[in-house]
mmCIF file of N, CA, C and O in Angstrom:
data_model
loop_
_atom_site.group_PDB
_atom_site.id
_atom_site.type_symbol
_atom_site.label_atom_id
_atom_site.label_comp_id
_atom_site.label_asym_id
_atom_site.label_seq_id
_atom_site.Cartn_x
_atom_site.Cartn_y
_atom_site.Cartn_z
ATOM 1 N N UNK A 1 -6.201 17.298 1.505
ATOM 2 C CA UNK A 1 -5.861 16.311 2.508
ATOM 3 C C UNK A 1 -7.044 15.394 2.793
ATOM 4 O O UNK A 1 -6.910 14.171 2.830
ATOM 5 N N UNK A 2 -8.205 16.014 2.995
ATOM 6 C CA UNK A 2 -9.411 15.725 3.006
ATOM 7 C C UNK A 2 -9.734 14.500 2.157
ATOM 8 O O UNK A 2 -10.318 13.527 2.634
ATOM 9 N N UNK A 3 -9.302 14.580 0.769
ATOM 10 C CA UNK A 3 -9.783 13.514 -0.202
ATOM 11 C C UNK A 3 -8.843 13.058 0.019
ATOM 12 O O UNK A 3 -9.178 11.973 0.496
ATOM 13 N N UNK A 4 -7.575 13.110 0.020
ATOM 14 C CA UNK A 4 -6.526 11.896 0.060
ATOM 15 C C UNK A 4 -6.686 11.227 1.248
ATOM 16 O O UNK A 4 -6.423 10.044 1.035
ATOM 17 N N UNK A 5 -7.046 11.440 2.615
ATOM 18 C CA UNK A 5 -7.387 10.253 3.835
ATOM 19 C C UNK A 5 -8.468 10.152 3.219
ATOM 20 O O UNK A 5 -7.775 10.510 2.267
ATOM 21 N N UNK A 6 -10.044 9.953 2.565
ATOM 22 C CA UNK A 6 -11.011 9.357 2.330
ATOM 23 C C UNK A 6 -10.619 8.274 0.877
ATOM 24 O O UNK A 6 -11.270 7.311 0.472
ATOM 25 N N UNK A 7 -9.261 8.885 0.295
ATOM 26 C CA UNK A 7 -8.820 7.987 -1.026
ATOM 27 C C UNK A 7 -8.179 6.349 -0.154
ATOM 28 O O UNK A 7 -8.455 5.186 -0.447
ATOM 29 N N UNK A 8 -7.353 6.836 0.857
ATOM 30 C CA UNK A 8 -7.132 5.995 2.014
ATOM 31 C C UNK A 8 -7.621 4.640 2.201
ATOM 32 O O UNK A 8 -7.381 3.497 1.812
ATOM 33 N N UNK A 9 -8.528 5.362 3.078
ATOM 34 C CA UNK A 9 -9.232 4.769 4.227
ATOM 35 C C UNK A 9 -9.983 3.650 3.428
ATOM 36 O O UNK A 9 -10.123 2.462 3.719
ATOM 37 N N UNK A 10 -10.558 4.563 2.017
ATOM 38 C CA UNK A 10 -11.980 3.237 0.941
ATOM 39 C C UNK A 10 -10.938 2.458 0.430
ATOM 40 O O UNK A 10 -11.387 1.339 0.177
ATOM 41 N N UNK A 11 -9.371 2.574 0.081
ATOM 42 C CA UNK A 11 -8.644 1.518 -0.622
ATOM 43 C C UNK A 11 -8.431 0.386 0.502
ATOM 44 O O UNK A 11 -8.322 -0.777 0.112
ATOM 45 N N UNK A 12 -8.398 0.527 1.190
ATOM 46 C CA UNK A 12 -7.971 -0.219 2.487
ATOM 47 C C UNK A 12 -9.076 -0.877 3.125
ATOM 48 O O UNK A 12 -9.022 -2.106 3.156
ATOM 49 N N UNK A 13 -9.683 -0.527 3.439
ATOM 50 C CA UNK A 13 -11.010 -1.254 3.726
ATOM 51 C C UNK A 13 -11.604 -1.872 2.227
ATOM 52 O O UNK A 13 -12.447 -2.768 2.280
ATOM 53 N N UNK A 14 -11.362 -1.609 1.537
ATOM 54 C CA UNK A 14 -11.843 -2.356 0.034
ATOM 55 C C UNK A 14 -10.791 -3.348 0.072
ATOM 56 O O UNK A 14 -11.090 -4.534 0.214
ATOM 57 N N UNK A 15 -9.829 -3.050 -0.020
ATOM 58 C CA UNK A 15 -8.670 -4.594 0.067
ATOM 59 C C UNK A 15 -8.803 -5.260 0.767
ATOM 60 O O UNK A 15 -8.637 -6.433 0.430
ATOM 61 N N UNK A 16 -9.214 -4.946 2.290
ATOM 62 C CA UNK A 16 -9.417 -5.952 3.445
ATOM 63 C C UNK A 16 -10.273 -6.679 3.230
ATOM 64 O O UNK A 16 -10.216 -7.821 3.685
ATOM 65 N N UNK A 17 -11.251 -6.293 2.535
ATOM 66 C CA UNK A 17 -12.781 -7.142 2.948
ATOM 67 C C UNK A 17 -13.129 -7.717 1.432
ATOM 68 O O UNK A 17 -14.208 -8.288 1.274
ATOM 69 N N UNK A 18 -12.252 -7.573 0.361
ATOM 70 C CA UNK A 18 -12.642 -7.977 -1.025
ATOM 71 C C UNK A 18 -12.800 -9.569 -0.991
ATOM 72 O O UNK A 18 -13.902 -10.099 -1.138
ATOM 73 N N UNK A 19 -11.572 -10.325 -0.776
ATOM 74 C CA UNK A 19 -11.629 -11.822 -0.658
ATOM 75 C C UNK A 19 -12.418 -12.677 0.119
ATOM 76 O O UNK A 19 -12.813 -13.783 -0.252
ATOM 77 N N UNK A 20 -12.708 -12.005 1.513
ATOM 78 C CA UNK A 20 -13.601 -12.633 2.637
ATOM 79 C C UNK A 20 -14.809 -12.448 2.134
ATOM 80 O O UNK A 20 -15.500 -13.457 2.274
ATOM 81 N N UNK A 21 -15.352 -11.567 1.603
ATOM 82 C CA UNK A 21 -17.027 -11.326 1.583
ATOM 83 C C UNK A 21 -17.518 -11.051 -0.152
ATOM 84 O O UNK A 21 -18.540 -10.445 -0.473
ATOM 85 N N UNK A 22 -16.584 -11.617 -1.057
ATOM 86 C CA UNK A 22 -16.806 -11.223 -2.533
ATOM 87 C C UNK A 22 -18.559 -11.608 -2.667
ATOM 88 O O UNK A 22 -19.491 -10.840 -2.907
ATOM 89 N N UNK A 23 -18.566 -12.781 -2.466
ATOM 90 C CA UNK A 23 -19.373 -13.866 -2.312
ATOM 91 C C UNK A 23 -20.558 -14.277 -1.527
ATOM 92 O O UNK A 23 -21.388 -15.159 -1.746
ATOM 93 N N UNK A 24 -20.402 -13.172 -0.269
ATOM 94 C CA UNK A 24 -21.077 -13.390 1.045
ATOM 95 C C UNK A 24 -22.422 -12.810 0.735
ATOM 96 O O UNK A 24 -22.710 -11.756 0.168
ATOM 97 N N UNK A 25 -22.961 -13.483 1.098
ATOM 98 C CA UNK A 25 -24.488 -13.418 1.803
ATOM 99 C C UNK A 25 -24.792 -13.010 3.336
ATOM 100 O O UNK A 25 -26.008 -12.829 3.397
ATOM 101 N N UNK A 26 -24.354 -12.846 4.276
ATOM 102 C CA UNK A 26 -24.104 -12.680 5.708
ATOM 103 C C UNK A 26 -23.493 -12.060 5.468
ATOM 104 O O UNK A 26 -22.799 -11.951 4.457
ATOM 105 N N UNK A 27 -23.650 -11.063 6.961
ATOM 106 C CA UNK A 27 -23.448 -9.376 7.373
ATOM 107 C C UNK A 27 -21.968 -10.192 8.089
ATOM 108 O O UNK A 27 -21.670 -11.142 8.813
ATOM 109 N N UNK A 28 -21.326 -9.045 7.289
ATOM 110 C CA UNK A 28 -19.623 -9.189 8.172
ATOM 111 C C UNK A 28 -19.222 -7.925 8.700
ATOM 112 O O UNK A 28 -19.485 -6.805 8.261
ATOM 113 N N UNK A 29 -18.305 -8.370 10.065
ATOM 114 C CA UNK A 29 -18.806 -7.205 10.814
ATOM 115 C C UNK A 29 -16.586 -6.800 10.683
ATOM 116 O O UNK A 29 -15.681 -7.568 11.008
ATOM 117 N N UNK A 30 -16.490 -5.574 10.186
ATOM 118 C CA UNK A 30 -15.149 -5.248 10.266
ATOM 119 C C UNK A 30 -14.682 -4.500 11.213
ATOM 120 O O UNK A 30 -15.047 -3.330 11.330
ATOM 121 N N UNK A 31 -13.749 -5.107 12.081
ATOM 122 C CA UNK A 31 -13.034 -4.021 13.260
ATOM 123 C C UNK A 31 -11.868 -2.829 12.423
ATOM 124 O O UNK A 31 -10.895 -2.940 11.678
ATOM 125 N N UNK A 32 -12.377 -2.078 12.841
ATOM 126 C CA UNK A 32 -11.212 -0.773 12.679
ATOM 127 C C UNK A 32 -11.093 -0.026 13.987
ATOM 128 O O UNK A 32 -11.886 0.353 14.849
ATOM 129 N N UNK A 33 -9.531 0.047 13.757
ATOM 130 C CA UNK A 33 -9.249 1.260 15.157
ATOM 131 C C UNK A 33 -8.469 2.286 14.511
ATOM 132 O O UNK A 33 -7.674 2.032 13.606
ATOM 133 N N UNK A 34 -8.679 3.405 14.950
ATOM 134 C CA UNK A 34 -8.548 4.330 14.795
ATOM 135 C C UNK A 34 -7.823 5.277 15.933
ATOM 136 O O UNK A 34 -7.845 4.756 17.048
ATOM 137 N N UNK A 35 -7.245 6.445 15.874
ATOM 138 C CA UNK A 35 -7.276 7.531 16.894
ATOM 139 C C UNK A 35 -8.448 8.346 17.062
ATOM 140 O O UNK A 35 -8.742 8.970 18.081
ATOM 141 N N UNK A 36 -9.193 8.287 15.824
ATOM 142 C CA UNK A 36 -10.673 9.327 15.981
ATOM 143 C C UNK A 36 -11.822 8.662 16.445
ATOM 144 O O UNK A 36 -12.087 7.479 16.233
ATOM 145 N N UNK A 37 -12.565 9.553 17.155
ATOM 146 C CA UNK A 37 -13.479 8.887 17.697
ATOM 147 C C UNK A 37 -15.260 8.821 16.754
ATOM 148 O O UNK A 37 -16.070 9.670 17.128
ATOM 149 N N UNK A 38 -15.561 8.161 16.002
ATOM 150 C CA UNK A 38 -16.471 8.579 15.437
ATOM 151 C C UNK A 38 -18.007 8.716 15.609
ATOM 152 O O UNK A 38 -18.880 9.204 14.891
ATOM 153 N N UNK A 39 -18.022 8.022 16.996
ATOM 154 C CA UNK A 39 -19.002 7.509 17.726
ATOM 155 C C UNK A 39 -19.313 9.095 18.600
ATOM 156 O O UNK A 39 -20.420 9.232 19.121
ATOM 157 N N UNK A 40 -18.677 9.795 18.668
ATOM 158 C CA UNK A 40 -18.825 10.734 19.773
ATOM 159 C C UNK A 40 -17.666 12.230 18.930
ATOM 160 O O UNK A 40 -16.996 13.088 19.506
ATOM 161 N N UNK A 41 -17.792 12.073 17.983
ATOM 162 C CA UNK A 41 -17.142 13.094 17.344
ATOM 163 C C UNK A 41 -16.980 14.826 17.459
ATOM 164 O O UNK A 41 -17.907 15.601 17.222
ATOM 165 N N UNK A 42 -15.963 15.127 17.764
ATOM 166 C CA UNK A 42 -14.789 16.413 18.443
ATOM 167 C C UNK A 42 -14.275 17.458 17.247
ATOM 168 O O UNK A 42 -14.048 18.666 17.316
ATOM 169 N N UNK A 43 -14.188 16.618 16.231
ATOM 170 C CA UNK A 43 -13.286 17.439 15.405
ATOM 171 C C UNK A 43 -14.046 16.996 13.441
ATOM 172 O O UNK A 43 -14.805 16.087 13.106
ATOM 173 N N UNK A 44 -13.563 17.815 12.815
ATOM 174 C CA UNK A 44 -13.756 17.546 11.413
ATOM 175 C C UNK A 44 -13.434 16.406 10.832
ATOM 176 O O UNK A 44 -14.088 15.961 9.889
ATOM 177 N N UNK A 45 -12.064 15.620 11.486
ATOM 178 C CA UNK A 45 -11.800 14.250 10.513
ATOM 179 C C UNK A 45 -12.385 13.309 11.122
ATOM 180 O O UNK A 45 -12.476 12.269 10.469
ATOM 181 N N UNK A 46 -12.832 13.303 12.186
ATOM 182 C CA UNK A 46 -14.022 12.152 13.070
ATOM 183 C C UNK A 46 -15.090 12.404 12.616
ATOM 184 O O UNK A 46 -15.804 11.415 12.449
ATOM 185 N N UNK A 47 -15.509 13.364 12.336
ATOM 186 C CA UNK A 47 -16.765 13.268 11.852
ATOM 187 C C UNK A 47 -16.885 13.279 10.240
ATOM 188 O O UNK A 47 -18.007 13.079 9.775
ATOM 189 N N UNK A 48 -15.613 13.536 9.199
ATOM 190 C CA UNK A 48 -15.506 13.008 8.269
ATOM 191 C C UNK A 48 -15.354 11.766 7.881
ATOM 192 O O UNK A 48 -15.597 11.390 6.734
ATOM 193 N N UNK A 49 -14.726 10.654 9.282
ATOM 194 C CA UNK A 49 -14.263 9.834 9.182
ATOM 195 C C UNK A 49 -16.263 8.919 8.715
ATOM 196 O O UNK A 49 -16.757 8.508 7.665
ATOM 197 N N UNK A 50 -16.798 9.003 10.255
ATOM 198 C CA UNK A 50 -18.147 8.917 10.489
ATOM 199 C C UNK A 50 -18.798 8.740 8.809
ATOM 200 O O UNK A 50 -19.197 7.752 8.192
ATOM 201 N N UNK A 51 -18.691 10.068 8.479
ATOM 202 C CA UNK A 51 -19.483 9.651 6.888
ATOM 203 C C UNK A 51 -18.835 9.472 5.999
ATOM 204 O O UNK A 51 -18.819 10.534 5.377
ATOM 205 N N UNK A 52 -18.260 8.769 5.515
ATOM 206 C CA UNK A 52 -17.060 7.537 5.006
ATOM 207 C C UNK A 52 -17.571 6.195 5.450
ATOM 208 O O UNK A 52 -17.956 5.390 4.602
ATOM 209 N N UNK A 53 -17.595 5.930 6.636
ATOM 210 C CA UNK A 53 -18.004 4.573 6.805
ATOM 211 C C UNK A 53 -19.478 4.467 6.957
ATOM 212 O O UNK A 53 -19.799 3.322 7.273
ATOM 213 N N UNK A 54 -20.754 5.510 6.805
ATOM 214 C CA UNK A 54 -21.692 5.235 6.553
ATOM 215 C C UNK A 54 -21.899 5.597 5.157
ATOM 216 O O UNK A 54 -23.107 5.554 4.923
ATOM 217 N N UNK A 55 -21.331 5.881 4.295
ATOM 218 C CA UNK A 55 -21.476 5.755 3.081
ATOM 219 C C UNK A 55 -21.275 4.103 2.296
ATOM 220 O O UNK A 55 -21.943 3.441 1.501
ATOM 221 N N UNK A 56 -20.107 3.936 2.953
ATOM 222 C CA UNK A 56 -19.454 2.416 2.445
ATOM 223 C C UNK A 56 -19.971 1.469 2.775
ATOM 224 O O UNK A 56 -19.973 0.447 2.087
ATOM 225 N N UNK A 57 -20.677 1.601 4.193
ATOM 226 C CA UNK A 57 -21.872 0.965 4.328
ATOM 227 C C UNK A 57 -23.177 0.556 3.621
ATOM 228 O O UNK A 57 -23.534 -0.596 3.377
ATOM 229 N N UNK A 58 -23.893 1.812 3.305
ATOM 230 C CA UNK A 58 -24.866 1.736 2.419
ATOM 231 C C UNK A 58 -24.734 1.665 0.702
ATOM 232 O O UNK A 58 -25.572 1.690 -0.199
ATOM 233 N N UNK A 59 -23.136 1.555 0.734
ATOM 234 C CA UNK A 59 -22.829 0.860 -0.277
ATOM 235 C C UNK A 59 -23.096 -0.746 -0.252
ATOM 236 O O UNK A 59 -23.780 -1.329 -1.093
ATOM 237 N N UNK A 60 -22.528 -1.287 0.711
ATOM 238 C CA UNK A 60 -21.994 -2.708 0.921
ATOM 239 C C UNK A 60 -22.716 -3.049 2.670
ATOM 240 O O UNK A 60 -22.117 -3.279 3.721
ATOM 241 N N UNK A 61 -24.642 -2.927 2.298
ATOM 242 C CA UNK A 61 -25.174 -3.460 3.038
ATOM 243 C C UNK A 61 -24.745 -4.612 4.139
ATOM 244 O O UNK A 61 -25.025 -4.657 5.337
ATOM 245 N N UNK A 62 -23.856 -5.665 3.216
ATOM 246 C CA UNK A 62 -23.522 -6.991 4.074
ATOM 247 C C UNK A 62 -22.702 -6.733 4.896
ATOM 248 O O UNK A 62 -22.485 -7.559 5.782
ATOM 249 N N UNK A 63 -21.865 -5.285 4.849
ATOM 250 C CA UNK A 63 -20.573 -5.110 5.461
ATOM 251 C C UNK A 63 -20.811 -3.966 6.781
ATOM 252 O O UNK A 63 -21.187 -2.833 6.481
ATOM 253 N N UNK A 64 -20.608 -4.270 8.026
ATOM 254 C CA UNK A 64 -20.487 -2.963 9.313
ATOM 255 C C UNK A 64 -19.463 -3.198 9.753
ATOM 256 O O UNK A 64 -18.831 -4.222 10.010
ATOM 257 N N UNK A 65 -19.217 -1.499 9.891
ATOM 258 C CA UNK A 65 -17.600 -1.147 10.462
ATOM 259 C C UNK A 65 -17.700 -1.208 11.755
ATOM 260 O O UNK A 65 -18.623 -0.504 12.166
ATOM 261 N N UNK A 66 -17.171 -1.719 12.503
ATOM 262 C CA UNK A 66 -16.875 -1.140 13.986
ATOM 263 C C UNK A 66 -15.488 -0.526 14.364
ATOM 264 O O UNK A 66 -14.311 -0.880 14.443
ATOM 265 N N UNK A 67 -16.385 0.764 14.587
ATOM 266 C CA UNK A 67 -14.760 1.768 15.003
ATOM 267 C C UNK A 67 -14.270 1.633 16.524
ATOM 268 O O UNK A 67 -15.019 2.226 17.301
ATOM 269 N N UNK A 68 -13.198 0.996 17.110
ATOM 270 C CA UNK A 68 -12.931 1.170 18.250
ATOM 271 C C UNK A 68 -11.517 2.052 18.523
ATOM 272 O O UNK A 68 -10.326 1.762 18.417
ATOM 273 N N UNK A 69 -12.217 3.231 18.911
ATOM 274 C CA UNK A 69 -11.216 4.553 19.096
ATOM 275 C C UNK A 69 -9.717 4.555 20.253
ATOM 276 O O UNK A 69 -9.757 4.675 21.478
ATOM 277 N N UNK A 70 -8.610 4.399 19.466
ATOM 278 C CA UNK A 70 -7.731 4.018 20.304
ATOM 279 C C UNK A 70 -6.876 5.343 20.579
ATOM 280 O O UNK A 70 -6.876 6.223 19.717
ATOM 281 N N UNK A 71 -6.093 5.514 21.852
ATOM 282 C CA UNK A 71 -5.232 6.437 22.027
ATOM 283 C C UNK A 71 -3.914 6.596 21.254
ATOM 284 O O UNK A 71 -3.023 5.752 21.156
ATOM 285 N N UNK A 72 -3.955 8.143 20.586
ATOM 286 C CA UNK A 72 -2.682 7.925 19.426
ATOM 287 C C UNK A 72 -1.586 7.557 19.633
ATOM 288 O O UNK A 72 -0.829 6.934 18.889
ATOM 289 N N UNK A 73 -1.385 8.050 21.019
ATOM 290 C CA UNK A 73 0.214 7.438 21.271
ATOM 291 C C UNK A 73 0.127 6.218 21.602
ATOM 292 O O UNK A 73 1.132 5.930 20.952
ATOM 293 N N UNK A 74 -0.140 5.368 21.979
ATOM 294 C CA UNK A 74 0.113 3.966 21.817
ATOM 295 C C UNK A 74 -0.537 3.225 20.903
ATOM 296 O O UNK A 74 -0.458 2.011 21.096
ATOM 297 N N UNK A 75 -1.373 3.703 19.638
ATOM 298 C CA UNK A 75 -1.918 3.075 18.824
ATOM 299 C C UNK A 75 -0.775 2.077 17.680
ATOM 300 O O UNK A 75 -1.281 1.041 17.248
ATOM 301 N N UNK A 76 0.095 2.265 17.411
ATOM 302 C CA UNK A 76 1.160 1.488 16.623
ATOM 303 C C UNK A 76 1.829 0.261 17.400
ATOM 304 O O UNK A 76 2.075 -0.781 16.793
ATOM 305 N N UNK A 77 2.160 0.436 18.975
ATOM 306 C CA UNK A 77 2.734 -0.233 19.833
ATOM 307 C C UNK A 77 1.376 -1.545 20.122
ATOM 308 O O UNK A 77 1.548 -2.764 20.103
ATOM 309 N N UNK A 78 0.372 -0.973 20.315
ATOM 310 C CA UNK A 78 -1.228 -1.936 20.798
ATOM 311 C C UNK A 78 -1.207 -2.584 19.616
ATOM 312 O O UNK A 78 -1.101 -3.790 19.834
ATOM 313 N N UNK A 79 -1.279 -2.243 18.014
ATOM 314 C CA UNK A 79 -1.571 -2.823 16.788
ATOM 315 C C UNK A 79 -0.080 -3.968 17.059
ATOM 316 O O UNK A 79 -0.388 -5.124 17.350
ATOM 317 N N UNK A 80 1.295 -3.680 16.973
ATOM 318 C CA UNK A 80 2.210 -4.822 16.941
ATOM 319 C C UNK A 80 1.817 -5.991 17.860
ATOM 320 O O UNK A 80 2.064 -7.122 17.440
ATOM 321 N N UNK A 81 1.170 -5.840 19.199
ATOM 322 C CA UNK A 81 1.148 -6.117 19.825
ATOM 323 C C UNK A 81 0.114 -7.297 19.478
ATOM 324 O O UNK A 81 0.422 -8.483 19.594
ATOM 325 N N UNK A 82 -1.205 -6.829 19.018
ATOM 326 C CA UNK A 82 -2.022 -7.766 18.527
ATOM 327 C C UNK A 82 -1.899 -8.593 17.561
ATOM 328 O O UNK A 82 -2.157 -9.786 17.399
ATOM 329 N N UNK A 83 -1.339 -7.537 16.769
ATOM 330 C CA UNK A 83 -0.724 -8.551 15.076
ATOM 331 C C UNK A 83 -0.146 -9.970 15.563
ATOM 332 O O UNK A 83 -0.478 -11.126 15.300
ATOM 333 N N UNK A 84 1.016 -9.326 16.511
ATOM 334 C CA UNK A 84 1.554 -10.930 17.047
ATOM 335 C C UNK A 84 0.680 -11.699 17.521
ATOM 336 O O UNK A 84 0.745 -12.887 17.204
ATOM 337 N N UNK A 85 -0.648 -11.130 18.635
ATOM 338 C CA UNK A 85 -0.624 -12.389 19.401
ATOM 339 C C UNK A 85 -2.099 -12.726 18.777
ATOM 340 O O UNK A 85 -3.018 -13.129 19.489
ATOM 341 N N UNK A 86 -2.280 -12.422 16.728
ATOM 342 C CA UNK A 86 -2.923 -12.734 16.100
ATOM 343 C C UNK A 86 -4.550 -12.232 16.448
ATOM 344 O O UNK A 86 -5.510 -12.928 16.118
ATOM 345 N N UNK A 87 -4.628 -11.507 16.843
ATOM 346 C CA UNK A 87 -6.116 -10.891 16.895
ATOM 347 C C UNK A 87 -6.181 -9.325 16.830
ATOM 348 O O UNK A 87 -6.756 -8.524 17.566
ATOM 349 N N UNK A 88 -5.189 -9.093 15.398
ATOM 350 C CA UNK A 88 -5.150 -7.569 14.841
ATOM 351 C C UNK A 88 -6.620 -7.268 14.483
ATOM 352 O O UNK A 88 -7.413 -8.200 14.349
ATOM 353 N N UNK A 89 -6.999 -5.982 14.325
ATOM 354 C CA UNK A 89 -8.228 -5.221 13.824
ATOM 355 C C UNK A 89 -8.022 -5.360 11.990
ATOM 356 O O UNK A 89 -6.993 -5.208 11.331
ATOM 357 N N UNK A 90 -9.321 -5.679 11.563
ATOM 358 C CA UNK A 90 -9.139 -5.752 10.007
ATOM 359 C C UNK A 90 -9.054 -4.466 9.107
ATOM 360 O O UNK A 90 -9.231 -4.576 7.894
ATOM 361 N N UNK A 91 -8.829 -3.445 9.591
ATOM 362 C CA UNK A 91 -8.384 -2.477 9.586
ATOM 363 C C UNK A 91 -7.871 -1.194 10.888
ATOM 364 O O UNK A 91 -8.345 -1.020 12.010
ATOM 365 N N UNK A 92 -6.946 -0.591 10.309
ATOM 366 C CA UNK A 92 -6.088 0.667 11.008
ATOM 367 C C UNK A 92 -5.914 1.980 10.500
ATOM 368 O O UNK A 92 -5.352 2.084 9.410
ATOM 369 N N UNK A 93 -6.191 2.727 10.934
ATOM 370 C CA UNK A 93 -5.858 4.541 10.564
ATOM 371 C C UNK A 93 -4.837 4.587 11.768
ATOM 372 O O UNK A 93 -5.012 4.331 12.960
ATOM 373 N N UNK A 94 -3.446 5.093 10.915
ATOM 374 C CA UNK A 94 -2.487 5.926 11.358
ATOM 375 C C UNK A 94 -2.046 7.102 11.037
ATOM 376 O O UNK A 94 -2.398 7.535 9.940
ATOM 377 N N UNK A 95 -1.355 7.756 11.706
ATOM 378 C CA UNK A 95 -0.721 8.879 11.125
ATOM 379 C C UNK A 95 0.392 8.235 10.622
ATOM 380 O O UNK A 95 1.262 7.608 11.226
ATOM 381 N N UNK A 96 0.198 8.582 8.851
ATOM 382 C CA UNK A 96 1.159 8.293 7.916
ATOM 383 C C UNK A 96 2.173 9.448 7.802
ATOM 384 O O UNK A 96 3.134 9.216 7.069
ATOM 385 N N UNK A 97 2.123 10.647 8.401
ATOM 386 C CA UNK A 97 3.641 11.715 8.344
ATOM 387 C C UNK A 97 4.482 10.708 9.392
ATOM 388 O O UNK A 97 5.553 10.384 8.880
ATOM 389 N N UNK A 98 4.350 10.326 10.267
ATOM 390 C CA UNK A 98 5.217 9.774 11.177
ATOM 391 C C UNK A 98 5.469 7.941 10.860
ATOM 392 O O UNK A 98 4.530 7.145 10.871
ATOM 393 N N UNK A 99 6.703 7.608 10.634
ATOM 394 C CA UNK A 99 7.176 6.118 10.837
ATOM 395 C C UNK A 99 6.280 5.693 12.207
ATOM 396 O O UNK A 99 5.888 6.262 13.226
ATOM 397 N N UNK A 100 6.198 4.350 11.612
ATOM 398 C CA UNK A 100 5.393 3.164 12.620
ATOM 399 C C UNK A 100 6.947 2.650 13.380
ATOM 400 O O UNK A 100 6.939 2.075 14.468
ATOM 401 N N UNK A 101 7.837 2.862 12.859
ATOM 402 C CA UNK A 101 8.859 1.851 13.374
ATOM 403 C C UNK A 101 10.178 2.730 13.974
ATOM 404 O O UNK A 101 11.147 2.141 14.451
#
């Protein structure tokens, strides 16, 4: 399970940020929200999450994640919410066993 959310998380954040920054010279800063908190980490996939994005980091110097840790139950409802009113996070972790819709 372990490698398949870290197979995840790097395809997705690699798709997000491929076209904007192929090219870049300047540090781009990517919002992700999440349910885990990685900043203050509780459990094994927050703090797996944690070294994942400092790895991908010191992969891709130009690139910092910012994780802003959202509450699970309204995390799908807050994301529609923004999508519409156009100031979605450039990336999202959901729980993929459960429909968004």
């Amino acid at each position: 399970m372990k490698k398949y959310l870290a197979l995840v998380i790097a395809l997705v954040m690699l798709l997000s940020i491929t076209s904007a920054v192929a090219f870049a010279d300047e540090t781009v800063e990517l919002t992700m929200w999440t349910f885990l908190d990685v900043y203050n980490p509780t459990n094994g996939r927050a703090i797996a999450l944690g070294q994942l994005i400092e790895r991908f980091e010191e992969a891709h110097p130009n690139i910092k994640v910012k994780v802003e840790a959202q509450d699970h139950s309204t995390l799908a409802a807050k994301y529609y919410a923004a999508f519409t009113a156009g100031n979605a996070p450039d990336v999202v972790q959901v729980n993929v066993r459960e429909p968004l819709i």
